[in-house]
Coordinates of N, CA, C and O in Angstrom, one line a residue:
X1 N -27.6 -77.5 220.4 CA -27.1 -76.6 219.4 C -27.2 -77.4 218.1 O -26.7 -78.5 218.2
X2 N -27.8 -77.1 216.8 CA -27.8 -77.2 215.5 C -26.5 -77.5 215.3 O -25.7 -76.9 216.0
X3 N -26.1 -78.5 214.5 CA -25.2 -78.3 213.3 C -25.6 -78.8 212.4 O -26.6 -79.5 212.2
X4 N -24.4 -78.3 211.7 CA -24.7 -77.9 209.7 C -24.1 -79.1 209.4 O -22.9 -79.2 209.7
X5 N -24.5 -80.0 208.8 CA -23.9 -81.6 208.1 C -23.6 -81.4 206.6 O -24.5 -81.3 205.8
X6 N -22.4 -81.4 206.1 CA -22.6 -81.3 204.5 C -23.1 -82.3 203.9 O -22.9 -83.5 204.1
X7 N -24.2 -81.7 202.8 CA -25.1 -82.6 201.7 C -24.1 -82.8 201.0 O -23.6 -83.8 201.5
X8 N -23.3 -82.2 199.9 CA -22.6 -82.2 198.7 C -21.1 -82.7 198.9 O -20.7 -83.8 199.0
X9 N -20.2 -81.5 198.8 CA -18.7 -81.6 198.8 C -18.2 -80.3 199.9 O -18.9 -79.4 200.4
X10 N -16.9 -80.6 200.1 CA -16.4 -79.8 201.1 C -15.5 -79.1 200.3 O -14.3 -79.5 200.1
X11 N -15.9 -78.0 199.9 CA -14.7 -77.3 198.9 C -14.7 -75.8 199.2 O -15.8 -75.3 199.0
X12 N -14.0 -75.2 199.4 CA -13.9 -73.5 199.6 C -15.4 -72.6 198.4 O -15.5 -72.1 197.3
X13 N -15.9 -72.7 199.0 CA -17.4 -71.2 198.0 C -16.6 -70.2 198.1 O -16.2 -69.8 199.2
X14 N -16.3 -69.8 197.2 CA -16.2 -67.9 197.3 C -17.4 -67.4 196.9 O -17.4 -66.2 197.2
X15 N -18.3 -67.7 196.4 CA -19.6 -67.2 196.0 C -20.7 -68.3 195.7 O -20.5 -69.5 195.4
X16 N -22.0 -67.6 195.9 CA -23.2 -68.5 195.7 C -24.7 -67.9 195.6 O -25.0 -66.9 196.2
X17 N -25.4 -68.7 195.0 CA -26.5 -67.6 194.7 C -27.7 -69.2 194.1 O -27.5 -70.3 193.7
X18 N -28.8 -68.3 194.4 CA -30.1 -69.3 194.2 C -30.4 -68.6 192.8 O -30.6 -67.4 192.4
X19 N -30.3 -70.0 192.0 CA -31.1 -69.6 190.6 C -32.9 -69.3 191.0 O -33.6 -68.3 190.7
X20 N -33.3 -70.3 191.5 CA -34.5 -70.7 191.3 C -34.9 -71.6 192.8 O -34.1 -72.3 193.4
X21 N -36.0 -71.3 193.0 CA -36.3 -72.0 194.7 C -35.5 -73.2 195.0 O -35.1 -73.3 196.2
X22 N -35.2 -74.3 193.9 CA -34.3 -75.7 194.1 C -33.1 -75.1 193.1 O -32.6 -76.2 192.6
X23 N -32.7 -74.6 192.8 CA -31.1 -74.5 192.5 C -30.2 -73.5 193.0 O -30.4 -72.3 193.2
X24 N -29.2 -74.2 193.0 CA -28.4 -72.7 193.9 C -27.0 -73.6 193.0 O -26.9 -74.8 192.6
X25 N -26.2 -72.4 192.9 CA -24.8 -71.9 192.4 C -23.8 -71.8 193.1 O -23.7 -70.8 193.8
X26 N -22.6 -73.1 193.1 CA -21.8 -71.8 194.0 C -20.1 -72.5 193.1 O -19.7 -73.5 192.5
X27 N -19.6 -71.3 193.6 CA -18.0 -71.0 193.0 C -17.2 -72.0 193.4 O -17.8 -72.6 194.3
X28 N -16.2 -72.4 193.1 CA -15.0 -72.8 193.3 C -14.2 -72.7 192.6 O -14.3 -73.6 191.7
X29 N -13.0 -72.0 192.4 CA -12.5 -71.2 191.8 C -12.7 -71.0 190.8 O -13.2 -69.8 190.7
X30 N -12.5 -71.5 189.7 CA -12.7 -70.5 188.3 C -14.1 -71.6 188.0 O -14.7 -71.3 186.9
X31 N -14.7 -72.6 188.7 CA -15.9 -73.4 188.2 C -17.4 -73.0 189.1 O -17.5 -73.0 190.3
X32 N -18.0 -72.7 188.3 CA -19.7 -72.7 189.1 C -20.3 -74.1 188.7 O -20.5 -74.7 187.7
X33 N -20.4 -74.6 190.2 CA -21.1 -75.8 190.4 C -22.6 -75.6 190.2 O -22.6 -74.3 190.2
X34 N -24.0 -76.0 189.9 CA -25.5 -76.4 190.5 C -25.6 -77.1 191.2 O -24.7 -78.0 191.4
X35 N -26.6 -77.1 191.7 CA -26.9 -78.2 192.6 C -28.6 -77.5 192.9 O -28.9 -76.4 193.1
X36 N -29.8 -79.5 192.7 CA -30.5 -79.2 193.1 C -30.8 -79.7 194.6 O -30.9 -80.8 195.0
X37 N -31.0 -78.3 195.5 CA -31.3 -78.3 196.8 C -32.3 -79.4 197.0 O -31.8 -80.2 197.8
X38 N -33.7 -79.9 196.5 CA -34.2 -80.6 196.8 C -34.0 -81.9 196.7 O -34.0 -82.7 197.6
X39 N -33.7 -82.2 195.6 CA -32.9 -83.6 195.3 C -31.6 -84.0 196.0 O -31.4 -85.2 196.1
X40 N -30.7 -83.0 196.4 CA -29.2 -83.0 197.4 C -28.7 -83.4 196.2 O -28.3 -84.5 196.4
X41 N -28.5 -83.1 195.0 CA -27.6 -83.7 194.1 C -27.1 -82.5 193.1 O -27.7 -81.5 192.8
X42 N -25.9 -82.8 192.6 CA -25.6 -82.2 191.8 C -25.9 -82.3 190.3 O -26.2 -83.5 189.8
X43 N -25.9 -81.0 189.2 CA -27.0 -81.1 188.7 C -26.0 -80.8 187.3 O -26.1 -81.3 186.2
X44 N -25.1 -79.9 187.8 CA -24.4 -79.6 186.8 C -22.9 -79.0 186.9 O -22.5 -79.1 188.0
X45 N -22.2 -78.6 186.1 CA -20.9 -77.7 186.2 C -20.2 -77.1 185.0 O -20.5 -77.5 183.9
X46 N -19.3 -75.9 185.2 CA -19.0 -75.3 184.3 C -17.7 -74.2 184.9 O -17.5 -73.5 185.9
X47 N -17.2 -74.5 183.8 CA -15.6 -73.5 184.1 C -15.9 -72.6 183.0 O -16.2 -72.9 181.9
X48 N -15.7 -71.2 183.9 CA -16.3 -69.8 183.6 C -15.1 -69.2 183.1 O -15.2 -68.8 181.9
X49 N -13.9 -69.0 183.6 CA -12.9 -68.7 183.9 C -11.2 -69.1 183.6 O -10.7 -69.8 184.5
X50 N -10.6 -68.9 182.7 CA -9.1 -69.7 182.7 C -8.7 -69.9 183.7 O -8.6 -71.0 184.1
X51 N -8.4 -69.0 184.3 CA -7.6 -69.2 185.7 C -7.8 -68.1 187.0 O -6.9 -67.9 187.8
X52 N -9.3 -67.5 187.0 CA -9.3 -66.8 187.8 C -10.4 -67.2 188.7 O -11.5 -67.6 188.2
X53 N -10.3 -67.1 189.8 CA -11.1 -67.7 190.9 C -12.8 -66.1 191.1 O -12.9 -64.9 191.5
X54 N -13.5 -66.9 190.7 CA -14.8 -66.5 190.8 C -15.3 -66.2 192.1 O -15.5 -67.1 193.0
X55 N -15.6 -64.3 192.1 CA -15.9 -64.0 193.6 C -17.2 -63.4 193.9 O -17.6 -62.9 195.0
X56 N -18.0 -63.6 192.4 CA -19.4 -63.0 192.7 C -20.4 -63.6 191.6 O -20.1 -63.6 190.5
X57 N -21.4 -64.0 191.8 CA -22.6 -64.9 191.6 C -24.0 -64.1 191.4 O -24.8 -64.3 192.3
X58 N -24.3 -63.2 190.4 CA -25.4 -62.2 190.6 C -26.6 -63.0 189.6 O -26.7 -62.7 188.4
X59 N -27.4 -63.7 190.1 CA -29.0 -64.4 188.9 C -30.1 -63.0 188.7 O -30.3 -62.1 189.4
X60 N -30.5 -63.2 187.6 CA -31.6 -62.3 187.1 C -32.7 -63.2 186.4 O -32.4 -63.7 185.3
X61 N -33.6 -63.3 186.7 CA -34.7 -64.5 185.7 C -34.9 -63.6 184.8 O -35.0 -62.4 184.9
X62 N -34.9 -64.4 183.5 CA -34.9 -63.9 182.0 C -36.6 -63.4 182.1 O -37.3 -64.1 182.9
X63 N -37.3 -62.5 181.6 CA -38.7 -62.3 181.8 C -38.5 -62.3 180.1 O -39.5 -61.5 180.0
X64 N -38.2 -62.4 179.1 CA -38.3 -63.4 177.7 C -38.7 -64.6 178.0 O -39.7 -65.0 177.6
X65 N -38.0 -65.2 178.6 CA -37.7 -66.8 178.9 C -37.2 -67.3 180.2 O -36.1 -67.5 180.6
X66 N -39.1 -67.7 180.9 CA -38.4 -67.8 182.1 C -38.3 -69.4 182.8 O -38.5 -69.9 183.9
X67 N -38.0 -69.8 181.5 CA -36.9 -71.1 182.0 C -35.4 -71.1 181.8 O -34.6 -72.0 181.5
X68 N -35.2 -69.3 182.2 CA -33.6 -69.4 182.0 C -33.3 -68.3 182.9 O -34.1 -67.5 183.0
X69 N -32.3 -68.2 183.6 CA -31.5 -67.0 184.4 C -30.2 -67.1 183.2 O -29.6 -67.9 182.5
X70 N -30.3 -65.4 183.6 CA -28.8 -64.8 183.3 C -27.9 -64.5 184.3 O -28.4 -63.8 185.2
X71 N -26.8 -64.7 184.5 CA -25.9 -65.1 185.8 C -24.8 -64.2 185.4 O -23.9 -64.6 184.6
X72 N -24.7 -62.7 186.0 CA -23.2 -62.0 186.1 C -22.4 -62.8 187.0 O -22.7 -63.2 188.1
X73 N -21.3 -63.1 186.4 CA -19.9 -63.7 187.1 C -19.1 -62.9 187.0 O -18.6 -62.7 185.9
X74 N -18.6 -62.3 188.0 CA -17.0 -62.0 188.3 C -16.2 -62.4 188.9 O -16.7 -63.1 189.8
X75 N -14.8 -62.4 189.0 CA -13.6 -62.4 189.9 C -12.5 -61.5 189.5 O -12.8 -60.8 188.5
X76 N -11.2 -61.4 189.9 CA -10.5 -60.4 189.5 C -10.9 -59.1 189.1 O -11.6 -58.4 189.8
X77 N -10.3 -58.8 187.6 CA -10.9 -58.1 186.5 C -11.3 -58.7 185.5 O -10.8 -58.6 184.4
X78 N -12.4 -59.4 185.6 CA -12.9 -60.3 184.8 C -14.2 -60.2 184.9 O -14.7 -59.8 186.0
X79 N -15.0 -60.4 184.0 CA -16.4 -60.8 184.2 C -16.8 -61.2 183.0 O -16.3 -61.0 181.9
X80 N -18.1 -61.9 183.2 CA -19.2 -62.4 182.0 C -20.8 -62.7 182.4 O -21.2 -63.0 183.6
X81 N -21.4 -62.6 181.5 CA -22.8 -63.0 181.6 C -22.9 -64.7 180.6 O -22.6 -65.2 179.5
X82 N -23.5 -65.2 181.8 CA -23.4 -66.7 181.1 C -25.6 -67.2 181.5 O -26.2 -67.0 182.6
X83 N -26.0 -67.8 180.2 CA -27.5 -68.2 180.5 C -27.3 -69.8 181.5 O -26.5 -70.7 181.1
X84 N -28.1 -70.0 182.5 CA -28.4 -71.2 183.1 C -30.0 -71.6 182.5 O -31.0 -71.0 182.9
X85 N -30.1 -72.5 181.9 CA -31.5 -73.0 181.5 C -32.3 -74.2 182.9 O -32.1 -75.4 183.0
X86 N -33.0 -73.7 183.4 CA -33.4 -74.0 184.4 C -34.0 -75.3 184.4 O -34.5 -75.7 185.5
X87 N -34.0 -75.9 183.6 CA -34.8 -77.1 183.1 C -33.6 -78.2 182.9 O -34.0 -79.4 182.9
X88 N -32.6 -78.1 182.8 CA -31.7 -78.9 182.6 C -30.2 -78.8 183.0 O -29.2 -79.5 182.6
X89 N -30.2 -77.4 184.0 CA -29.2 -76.7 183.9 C -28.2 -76.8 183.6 O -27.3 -77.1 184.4
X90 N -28.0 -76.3 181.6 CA -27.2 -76.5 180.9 C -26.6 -74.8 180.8 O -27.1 -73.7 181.1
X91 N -25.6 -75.1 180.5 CA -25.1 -73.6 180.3 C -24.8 -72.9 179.4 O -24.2 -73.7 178.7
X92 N -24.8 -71.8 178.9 CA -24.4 -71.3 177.6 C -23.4 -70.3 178.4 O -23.6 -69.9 179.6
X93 N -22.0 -70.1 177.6 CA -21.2 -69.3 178.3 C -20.8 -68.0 177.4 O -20.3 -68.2 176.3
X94 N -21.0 -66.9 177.6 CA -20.8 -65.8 177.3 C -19.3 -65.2 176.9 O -18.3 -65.9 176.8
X95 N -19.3 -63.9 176.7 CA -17.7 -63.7 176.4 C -17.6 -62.9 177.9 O -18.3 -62.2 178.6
X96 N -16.1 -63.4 177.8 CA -15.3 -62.7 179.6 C -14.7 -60.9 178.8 O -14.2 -60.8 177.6
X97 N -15.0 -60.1 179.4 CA -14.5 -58.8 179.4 C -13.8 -58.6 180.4 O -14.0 -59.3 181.3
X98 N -12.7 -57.6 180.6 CA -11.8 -57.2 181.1 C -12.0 -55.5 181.6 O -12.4 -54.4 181.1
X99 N -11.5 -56.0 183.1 CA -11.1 -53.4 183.5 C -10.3 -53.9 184.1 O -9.8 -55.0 184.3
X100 N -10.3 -52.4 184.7 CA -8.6 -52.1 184.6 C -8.2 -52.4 186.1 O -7.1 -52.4 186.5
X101 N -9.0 -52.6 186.8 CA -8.8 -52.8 188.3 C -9.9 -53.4 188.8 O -11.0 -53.5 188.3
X102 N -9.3 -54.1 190.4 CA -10.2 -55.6 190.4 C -11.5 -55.1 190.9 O -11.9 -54.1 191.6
X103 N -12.2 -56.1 190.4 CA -14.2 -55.9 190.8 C -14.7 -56.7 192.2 O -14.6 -57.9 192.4
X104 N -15.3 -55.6 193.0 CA -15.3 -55.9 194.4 C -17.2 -55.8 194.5 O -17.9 -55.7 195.5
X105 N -17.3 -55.8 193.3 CA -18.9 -56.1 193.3 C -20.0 -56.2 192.3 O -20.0 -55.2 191.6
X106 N -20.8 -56.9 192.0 CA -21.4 -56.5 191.0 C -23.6 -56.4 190.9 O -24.4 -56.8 191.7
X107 N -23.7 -56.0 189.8 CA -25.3 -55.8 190.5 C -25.9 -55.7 188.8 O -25.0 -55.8 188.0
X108 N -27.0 -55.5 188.4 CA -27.8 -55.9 187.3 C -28.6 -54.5 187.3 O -29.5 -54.4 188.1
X109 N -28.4 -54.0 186.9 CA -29.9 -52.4 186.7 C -30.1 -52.2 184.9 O -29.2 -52.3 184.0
X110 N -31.4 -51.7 184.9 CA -31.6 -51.2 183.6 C -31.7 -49.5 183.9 O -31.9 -48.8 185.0
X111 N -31.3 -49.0 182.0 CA -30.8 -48.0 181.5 C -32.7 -47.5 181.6 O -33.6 -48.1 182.2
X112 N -32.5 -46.4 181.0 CA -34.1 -45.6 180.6 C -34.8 -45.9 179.9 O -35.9 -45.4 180.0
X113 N -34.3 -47.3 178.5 CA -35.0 -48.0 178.0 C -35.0 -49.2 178.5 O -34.7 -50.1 177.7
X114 N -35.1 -49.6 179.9 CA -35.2 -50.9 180.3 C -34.6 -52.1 180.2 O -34.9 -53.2 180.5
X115 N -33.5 -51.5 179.3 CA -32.5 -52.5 178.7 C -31.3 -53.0 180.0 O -30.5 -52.2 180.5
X116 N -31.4 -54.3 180.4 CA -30.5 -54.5 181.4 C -28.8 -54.4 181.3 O -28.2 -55.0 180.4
X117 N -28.2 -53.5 182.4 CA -26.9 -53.8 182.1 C -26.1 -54.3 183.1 O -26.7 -54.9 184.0
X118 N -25.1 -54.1 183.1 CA -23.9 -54.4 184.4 C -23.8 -53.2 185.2 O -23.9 -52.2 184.5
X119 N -23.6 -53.1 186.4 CA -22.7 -52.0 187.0 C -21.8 -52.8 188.1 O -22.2 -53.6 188.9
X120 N -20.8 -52.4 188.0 CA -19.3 -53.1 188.7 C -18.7 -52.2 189.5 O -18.1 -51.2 189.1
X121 N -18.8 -52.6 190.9 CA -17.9 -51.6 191.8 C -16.1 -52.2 191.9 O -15.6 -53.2 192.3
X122 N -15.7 -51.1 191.4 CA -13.9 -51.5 191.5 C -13.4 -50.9 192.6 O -13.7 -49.9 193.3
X123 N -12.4 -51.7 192.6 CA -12.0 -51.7 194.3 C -11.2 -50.1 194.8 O -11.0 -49.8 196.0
X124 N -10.8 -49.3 193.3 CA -10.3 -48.1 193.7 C -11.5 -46.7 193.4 O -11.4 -45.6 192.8
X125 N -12.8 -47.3 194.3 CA -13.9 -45.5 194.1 C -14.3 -45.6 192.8 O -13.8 -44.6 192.3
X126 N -14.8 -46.2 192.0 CA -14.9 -46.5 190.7 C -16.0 -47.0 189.9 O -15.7 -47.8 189.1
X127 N -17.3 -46.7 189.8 CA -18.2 -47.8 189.9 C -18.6 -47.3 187.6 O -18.7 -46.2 187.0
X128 N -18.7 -48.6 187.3 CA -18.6 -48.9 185.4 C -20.0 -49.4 185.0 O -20.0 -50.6 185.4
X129 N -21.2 -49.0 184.4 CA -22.1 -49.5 184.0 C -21.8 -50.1 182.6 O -21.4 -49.4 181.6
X130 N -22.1 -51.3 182.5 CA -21.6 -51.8 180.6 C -22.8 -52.5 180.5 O -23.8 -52.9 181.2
X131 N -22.3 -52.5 179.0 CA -23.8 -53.3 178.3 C -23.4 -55.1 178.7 O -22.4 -55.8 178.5
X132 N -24.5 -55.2 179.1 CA -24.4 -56.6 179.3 C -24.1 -58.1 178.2 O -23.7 -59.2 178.4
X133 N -24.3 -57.5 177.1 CA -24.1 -58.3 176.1 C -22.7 -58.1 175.5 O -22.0 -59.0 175.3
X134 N -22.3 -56.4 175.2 CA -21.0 -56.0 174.4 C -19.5 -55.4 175.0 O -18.4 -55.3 174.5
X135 N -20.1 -55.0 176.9 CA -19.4 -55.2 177.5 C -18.8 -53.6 177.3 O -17.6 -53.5 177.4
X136 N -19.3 -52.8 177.1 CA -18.9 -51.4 176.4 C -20.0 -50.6 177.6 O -20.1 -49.3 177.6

């Protein structure tokens, strides 16, 4: 029988997601860790969040600039779009927006002009498409 040996740290993920074939993302509570998979090392970190624990991890490669993903983060009623620059994975952090009841999912689609936005399933039958930048 396999077992699983940890590379990194032993800390609760609520979420996680591959930027890029060697980096992957993952939550702990209000901080998204990197880490590059091939190296076993950690790469970087960032607190997303005041005080809300981060339950969803969505990457999109920038096709502007594709030494960067754009990274939907949510938890609670919270969310933001934050850039990871793939080359140094530094972070640029976005503004957090607020609804009115908690987000039990999130996903990346464009509009009819190909403009990418958010759509957020809330936990009461509810699903919110916003502009990804203004949050509207």
């Amino acid at each position: 029988m396999a077992r699983l040996v940890p590379q990194y740290r032993r800390l609760p993920a609520t979420a996680i997601a591959f930027l890029s074939d060697n980096l992957l993302a993952t939550a702990n509570g209000s901080t998204i860790d990197i880490y590059d998979v091939r190296l076993k090392t950690s790469v970087g970190s960032c607190n997303v969040f005041d005080s809300v624990r981060i339950h969803g991890i969505v990457a999109r490669l920038d096709n502007a600039d594709s030494r960067s993903v754009e990274v939907l983060v949510f938890g609670s009623k919270q969310w933001t779009v934050i850039r990871i620059h793939l080359d140094s994975a530094r972070v640029e952090s976005g503004t957090v927006f607020y609804v009115d009841d908690w987000i039990k999912a999130g996903h990346w689609v464009q509009d009819d002009k190909q403009a990418w936005q958010v759509a957020l399933a809330l936990a009461h039958n509810q699903v919110l498409v916003m502009d990804s930048t203004h949050g509207n």
